[in-house]
Short mmCIF file of the C-alpha atoms (twelve columns), coordinates in Angstrom:
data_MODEL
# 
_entry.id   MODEL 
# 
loop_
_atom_site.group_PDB 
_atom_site.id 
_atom_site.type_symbol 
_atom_site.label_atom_id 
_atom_site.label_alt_id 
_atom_site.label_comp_id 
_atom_site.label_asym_id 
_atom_site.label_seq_id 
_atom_site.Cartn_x 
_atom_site.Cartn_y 
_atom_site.Cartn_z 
_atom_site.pdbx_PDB_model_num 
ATOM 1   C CA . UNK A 1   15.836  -48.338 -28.488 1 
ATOM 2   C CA . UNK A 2   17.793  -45.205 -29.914 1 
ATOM 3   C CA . UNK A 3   17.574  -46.722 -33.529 1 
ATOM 4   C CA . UNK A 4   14.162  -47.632 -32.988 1 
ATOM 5   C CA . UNK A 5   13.010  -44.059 -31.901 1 
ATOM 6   C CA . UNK A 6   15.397  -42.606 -35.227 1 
ATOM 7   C CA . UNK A 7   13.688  -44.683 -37.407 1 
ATOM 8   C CA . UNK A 8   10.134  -43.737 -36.037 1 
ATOM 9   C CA . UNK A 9   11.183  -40.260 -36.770 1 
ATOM 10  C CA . UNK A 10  12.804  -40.670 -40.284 1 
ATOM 11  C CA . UNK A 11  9.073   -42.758 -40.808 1 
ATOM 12  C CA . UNK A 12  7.250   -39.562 -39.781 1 
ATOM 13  C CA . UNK A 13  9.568   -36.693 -41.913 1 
ATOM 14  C CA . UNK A 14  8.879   -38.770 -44.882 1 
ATOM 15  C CA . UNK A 15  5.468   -39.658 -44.540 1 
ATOM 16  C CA . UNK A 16  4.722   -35.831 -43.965 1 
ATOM 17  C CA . UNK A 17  6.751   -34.907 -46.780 1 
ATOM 18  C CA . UNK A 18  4.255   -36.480 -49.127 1 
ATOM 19  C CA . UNK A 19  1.438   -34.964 -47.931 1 
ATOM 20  C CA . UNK A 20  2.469   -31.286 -48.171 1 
ATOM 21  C CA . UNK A 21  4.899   -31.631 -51.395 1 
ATOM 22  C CA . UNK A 22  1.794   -31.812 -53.525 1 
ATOM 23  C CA . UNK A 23  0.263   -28.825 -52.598 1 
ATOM 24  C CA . UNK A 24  3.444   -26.763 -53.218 1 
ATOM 25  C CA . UNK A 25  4.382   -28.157 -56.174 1 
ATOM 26  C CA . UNK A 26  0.763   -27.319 -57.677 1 
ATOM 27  C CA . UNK A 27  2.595   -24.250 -58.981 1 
ATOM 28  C CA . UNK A 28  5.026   -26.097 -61.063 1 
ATOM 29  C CA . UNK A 29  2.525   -27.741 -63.174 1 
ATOM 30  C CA . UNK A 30  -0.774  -25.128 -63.268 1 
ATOM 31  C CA . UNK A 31  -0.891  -23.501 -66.759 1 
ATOM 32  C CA . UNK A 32  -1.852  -20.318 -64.693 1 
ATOM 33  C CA . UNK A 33  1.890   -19.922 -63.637 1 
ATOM 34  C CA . UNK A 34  3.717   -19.544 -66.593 1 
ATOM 35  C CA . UNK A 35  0.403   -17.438 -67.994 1 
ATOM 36  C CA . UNK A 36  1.094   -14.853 -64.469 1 
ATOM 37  C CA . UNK A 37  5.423   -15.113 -64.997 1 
ATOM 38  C CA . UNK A 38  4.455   -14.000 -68.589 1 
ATOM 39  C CA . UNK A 39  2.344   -10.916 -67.600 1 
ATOM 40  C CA . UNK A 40  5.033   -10.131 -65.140 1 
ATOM 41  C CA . UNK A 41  7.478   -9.751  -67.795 1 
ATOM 42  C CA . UNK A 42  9.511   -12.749 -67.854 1 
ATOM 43  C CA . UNK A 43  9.823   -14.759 -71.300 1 
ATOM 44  C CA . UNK A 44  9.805   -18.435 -71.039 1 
ATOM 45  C CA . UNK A 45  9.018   -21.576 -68.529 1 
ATOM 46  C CA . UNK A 46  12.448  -21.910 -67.394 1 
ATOM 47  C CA . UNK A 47  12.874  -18.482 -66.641 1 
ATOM 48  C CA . UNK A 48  9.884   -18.400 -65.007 1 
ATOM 49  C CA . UNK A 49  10.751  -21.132 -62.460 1 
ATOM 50  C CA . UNK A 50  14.306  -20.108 -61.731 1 
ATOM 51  C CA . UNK A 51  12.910  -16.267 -61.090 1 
ATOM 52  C CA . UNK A 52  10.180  -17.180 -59.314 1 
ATOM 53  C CA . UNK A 53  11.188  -19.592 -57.050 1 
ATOM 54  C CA . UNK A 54  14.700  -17.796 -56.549 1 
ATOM 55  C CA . UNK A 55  12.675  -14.110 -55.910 1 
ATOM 56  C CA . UNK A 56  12.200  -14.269 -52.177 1 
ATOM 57  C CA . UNK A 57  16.246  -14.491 -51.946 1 
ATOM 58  C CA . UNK A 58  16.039  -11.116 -53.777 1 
ATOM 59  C CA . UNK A 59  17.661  -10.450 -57.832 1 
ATOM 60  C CA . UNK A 60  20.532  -12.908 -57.152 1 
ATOM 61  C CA . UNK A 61  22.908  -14.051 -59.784 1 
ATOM 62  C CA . UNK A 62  23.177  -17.328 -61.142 1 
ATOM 63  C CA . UNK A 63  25.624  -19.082 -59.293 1 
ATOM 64  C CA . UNK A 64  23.778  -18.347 -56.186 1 
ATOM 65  C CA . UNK A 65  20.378  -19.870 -57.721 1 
ATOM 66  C CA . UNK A 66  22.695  -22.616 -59.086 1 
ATOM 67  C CA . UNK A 67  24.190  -23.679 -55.649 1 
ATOM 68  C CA . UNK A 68  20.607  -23.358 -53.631 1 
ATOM 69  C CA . UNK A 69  19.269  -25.444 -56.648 1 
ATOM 70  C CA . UNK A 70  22.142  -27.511 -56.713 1 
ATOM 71  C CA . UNK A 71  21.139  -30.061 -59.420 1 
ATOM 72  C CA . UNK A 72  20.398  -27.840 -62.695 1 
ATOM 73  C CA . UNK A 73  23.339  -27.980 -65.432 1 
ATOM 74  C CA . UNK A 74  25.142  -24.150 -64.801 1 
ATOM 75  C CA . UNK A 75  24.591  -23.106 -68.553 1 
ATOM 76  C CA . UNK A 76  20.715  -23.464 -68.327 1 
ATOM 77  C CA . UNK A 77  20.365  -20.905 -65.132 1 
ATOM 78  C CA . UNK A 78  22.406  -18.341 -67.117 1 
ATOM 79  C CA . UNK A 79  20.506  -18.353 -69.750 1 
ATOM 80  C CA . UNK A 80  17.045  -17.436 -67.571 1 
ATOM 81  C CA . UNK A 81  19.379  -15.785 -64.778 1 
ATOM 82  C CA . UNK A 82  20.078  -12.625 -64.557 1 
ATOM 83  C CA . UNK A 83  17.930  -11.880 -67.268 1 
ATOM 84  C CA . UNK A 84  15.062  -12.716 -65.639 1 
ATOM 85  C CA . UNK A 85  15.779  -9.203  -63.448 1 
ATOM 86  C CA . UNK A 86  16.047  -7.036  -66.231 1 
ATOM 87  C CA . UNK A 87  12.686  -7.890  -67.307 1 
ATOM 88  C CA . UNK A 88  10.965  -7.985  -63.861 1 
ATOM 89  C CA . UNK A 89  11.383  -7.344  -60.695 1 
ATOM 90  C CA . UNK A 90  11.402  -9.878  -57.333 1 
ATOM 91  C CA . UNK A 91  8.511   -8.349  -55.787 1 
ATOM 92  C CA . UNK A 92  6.494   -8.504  -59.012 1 
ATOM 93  C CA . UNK A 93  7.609   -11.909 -59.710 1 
ATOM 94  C CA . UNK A 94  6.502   -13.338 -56.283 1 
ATOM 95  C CA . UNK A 95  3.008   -11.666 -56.598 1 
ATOM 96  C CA . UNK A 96  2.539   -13.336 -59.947 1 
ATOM 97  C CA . UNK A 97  3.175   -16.615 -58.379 1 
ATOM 98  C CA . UNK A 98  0.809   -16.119 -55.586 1 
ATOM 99  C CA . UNK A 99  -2.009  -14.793 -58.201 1 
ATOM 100 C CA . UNK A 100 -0.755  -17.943 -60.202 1 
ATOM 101 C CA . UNK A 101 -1.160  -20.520 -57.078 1 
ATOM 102 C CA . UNK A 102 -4.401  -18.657 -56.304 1 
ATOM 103 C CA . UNK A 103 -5.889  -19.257 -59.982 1 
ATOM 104 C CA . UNK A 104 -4.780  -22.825 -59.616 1 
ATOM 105 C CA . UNK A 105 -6.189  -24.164 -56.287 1 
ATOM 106 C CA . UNK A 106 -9.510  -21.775 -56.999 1 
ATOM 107 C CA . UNK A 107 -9.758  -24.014 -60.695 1 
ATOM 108 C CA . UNK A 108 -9.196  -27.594 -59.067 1 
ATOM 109 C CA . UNK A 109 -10.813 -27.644 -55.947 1 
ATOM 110 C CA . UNK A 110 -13.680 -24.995 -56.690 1 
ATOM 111 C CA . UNK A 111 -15.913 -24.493 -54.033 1 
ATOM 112 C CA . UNK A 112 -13.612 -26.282 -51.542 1 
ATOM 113 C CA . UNK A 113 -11.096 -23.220 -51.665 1 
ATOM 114 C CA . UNK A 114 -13.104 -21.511 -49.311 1 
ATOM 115 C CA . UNK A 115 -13.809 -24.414 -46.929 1 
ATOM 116 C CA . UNK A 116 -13.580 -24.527 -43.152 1 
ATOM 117 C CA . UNK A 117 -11.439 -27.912 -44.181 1 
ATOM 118 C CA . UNK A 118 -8.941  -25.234 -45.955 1 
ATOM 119 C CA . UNK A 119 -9.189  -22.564 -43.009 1 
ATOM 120 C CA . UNK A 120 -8.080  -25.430 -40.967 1 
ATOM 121 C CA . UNK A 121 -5.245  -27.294 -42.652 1 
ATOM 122 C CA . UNK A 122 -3.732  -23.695 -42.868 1 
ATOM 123 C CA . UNK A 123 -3.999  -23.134 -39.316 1 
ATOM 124 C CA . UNK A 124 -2.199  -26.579 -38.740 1 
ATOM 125 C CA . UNK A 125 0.167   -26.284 -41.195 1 
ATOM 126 C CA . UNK A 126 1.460   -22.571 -40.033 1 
ATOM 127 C CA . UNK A 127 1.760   -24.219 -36.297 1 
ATOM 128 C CA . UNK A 128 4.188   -27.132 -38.165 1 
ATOM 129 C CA . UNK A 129 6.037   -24.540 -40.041 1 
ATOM 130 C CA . UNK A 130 6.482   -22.430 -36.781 1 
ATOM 131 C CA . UNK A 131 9.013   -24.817 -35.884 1 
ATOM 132 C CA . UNK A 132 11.152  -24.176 -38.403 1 
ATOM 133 C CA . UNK A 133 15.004  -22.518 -38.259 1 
ATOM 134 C CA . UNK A 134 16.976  -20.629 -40.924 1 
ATOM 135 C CA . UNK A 135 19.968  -21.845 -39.781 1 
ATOM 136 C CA . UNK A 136 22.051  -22.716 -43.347 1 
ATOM 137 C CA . UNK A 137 19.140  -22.505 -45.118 1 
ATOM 138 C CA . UNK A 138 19.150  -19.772 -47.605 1 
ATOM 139 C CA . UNK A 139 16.386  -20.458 -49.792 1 
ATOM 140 C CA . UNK A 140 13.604  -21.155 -46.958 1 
ATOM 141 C CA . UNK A 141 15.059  -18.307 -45.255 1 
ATOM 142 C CA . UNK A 142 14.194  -15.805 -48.146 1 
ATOM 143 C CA . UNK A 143 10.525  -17.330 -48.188 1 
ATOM 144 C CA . UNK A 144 9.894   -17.618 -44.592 1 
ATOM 145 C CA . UNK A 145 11.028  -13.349 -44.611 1 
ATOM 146 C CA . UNK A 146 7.684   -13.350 -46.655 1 
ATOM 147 C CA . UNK A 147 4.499   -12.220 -45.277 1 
ATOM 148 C CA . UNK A 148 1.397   -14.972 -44.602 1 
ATOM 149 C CA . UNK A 149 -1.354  -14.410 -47.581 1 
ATOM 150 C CA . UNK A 150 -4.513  -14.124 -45.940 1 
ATOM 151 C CA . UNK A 151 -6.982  -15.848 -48.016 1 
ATOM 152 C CA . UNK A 152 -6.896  -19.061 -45.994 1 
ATOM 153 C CA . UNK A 153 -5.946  -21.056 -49.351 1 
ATOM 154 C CA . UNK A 154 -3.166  -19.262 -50.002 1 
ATOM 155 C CA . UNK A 155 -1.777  -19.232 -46.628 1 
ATOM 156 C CA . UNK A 156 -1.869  -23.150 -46.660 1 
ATOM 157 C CA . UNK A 157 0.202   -22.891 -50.068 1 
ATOM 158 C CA . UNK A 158 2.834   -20.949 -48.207 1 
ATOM 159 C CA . UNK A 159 3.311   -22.952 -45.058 1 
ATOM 160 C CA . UNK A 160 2.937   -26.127 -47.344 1 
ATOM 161 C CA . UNK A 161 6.422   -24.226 -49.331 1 
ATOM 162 C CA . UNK A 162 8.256   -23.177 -46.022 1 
ATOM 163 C CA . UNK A 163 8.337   -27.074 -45.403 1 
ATOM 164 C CA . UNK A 164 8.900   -27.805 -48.412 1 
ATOM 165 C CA . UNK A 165 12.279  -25.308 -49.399 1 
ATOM 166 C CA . UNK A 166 13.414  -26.244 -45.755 1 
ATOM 167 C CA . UNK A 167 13.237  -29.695 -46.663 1 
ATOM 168 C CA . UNK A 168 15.176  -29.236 -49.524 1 
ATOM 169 C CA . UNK A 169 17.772  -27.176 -48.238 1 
ATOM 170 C CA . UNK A 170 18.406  -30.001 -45.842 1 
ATOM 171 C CA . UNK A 171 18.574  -32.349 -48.285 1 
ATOM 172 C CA . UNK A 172 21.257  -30.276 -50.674 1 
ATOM 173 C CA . UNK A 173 23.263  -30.278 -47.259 1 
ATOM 174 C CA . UNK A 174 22.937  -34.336 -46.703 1 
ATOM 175 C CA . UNK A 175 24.069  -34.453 -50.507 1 
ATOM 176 C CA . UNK A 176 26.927  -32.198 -49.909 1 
ATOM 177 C CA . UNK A 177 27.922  -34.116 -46.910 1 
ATOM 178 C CA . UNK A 178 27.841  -37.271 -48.699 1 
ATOM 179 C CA . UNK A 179 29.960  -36.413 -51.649 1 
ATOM 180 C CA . UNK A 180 26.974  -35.619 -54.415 1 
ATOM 181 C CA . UNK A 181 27.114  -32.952 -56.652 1 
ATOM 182 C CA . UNK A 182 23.983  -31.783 -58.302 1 
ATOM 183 C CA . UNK A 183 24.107  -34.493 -61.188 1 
ATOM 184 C CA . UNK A 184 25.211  -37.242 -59.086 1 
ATOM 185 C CA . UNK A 185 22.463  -37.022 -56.926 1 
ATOM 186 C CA . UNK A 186 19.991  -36.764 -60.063 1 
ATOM 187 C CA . UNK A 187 21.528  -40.087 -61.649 1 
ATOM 188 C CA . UNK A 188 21.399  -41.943 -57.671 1 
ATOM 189 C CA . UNK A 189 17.879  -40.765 -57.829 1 
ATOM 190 C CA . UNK A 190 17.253  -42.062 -60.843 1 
ATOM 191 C CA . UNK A 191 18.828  -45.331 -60.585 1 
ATOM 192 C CA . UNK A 192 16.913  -45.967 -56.593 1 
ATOM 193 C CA . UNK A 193 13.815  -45.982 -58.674 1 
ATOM 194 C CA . UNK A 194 12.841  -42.969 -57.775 1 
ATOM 195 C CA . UNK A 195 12.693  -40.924 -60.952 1 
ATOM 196 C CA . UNK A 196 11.601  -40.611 -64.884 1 
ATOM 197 C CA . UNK A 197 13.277  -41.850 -67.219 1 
ATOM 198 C CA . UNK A 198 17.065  -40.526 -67.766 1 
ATOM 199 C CA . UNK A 199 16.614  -38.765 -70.810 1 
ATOM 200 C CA . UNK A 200 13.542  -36.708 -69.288 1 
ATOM 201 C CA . UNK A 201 15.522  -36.056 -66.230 1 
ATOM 202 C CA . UNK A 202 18.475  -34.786 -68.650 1 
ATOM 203 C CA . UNK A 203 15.899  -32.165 -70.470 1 
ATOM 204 C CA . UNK A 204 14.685  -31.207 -67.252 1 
ATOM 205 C CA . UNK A 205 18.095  -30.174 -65.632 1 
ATOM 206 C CA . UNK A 206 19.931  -29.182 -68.763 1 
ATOM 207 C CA . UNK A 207 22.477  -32.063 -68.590 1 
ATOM 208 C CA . UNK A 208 23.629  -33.614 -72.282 1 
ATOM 209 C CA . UNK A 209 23.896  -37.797 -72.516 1 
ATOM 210 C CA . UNK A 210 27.944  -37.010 -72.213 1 
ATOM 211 C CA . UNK A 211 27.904  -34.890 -68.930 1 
ATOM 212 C CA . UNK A 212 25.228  -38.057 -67.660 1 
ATOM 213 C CA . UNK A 213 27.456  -40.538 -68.613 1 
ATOM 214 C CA . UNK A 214 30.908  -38.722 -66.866 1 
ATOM 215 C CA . UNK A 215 28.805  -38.270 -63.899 1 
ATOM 216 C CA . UNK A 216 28.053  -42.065 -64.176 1 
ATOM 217 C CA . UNK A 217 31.540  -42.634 -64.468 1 
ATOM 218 C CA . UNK A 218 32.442  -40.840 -61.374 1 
ATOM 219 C CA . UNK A 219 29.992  -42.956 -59.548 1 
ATOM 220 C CA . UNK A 220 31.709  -46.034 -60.430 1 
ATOM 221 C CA . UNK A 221 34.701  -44.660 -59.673 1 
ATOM 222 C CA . UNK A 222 33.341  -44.659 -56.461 1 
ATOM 223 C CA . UNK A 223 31.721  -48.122 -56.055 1 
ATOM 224 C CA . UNK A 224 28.290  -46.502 -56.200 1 
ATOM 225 C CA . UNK A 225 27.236  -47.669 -59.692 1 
ATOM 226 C CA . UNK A 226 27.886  -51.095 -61.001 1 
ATOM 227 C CA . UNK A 227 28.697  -51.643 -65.169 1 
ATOM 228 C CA . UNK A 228 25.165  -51.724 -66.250 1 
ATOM 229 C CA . UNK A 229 24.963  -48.408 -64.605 1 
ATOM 230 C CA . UNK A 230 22.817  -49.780 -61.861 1 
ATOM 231 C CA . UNK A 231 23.194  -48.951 -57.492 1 
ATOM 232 C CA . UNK A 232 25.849  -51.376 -55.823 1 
ATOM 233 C CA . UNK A 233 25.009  -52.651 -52.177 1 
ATOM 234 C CA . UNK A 234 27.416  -49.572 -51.426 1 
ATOM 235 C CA . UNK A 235 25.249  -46.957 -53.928 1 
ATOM 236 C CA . UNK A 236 22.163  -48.113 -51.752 1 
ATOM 237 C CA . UNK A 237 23.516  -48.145 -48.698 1 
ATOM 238 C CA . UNK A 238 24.439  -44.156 -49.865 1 
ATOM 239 C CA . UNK A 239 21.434  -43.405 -51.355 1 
ATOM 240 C CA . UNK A 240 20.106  -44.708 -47.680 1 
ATOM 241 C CA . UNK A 241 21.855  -42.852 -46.159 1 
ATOM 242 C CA . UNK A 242 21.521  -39.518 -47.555 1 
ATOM 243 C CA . UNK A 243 17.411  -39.984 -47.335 1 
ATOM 244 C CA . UNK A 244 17.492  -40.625 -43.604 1 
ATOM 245 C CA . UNK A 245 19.973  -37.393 -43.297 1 
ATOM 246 C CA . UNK A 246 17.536  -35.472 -45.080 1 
ATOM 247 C CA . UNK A 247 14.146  -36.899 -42.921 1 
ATOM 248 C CA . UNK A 248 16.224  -36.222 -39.657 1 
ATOM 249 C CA . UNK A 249 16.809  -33.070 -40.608 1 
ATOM 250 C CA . UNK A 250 13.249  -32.373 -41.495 1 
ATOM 251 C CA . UNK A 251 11.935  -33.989 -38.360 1 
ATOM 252 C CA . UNK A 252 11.499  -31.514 -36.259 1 
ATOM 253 C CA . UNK A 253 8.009   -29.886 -36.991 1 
ATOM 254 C CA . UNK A 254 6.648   -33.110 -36.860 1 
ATOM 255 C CA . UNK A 255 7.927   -34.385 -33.643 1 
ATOM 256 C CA . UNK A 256 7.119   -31.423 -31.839 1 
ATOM 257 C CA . UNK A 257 3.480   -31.300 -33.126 1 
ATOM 258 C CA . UNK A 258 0.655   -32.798 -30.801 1 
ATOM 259 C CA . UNK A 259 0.162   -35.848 -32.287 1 
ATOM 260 C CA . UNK A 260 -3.585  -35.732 -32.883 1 
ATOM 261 C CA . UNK A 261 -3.068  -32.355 -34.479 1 
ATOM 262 C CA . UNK A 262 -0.546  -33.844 -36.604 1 
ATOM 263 C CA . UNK A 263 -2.287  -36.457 -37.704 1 
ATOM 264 C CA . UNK A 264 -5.497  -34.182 -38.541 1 
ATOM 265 C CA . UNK A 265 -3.232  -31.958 -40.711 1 
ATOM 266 C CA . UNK A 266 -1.633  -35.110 -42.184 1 
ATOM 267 C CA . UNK A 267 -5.409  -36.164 -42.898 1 
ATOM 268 C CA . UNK A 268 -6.556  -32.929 -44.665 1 
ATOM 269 C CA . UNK A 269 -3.581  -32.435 -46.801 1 
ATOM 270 C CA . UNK A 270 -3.777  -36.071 -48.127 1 
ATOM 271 C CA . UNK A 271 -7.704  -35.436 -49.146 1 
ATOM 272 C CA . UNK A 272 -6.836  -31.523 -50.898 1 
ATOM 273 C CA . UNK A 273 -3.878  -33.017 -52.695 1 
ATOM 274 C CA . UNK A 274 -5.740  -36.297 -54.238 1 
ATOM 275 C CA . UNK A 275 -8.439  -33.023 -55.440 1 
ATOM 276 C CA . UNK A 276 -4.997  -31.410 -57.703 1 
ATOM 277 C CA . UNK A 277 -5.184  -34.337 -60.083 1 
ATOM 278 C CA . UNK A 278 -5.639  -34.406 -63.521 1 
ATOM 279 C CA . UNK A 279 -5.329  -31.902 -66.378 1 
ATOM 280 C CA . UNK A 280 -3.533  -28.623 -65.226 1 
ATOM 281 C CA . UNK A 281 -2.816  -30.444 -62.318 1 
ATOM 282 C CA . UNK A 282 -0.902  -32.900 -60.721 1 
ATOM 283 C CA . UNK A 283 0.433   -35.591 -62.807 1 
ATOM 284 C CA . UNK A 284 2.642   -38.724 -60.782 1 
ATOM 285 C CA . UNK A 285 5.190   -39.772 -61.934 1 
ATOM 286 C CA . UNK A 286 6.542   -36.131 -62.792 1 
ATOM 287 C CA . UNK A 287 10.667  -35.197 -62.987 1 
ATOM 288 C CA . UNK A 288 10.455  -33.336 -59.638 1 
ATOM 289 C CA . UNK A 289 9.933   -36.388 -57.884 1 
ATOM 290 C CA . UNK A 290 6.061   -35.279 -56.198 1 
ATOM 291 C CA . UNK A 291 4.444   -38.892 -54.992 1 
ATOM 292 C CA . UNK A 292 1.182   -39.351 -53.773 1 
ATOM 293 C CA . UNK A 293 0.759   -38.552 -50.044 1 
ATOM 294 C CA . UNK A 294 1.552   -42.019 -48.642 1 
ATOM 295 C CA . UNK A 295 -1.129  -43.356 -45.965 1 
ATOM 296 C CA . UNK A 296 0.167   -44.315 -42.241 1 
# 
């Protein structure tokens, strides 16, 4: 019964997780964004995403943004980080990125923006979020210190990101626990099907074809990887295992929501992300791993 009810809830963290994951990651691939970092002062995508997303831990240095990140090649933060400060500011990067979310969702779902749909999945979504803890988890924590935007849109975007960074900052702990650095975890990833292609991931992360292939290496090492360079029954079993650590972890909103309310929120969010596909929008598959919100 006890591994019956755990894998109920692991069912339930990662069902949600698809739901609200789109909505955040909107910002990642909107035009508007790196348009807003630009007028803000900062020069380049990359350094646009490191500042931005880093900003609401405050003008930290690289190897803090590098272990909160955890999977990003070293070399490619400090070349964005701490640059990025001596161009801009935290507080002016984090109000470009709401003015860039803002410009996004107001472009792809038009007249819905202002719909009592919205009003209400951001009323929902700030009840699931309430149940959230900062405990050992530094980048949610700097976002959650932020205040709720009051457009109704915008507040949905933030609660959708509290989940979101909390999410990850569990999962960076279940890697961490499990043995995975940064580019092990990318190349698991990869090889459980759930990634691009290896030389995409690379570009994204800043890792050349030798680091991929030592960090291959070490996974065979390991048993994890077999010669062709695909998961053994032991890199599965891992890989498993670090994905329930990570839904467990992110459990708790969910669990302690009233299920119908839940499953209203789960509901709205799956209609408003299906309206962020398409050009300067969504786009699945994408290297940051956003899927489709997956049904019940």
């Amino acid at each position: 019964m006890a591994h019956h009810a755990r894998r109920i809830m692991v069912s339930l963290s990662r069902r949600s997780w698809t739901h609200f994951e789109p909505l955040h990651a909107i910002v990642y691939f909107a035009p508007e964004s790196r348009e807003r970092y630009a007028e803000a002062g900062l020069r380049g995508g990359w350094m646009g995403y490191f500042a931005s997303r880093s900003a609401p831990m405050g003008a930290v240095g690289p190897e803090v943004v590098t272990a909160v990140f955890h999977n990003f090649q070293p070399a490619m933060v400090h070349r964005a980080i701490p640059d990025a400060w001596s161009y801009s500011s935290p507080a002016r990067v984090i109000a470009a990125r709401l003015d860039a979310v803002d410009a996004a969702l107001r472009r792809l779902w038009g007249a819905d923006t202002e719909s009592p749909a919205v009003a209400e999945a951001a009323d929902l979504a700030l009840r699931a979020a309430a149940h959230l803890h900062v405990d050992g988890r530094a980048l949610y924590a700097g976002h959650a210190g932020l205040p709720v935007p009051s457009p109704p849109h915008l507040a949905l975007w933030h609660a959708c990101t509290l989940l979101r960074e909390h999410r990850f900052d569990g999962h960076v702990v279940a890697l961490t626990v499990h043995g995975l650095d940064g580019l092990e975890a990318l190349i698991m990833s990869r090889e459980a099907g759930k990634a691009v292609d290896a030389v995409t991931m690379r570009s994204f992360r800043g890792w050349s074809a030798d680091e991929w292939q030592q960090g291959e290496q070490r996974l065979r090492v390991r048993g994890l990887l077999d010669g062709a360079g695909a998961l053994t029954a032991a890199g599965q079993t891992l890989h498993t295992a670090v994905e329930d650590t990570t839904d467990e972890l992110a459990a708790e909103p969910w669990t302690q929501m009233d299920e119908s309310r839940r499953e209203r929120l789960l509901t709205l969010l799956a209609g408003l992300a299906t309206k962020l596909q398409g050009p300067g929008g969504l786009v699945y598959p994408n290297p940051i791993g956003v899927t489709p919100p997956t049904p019940a």
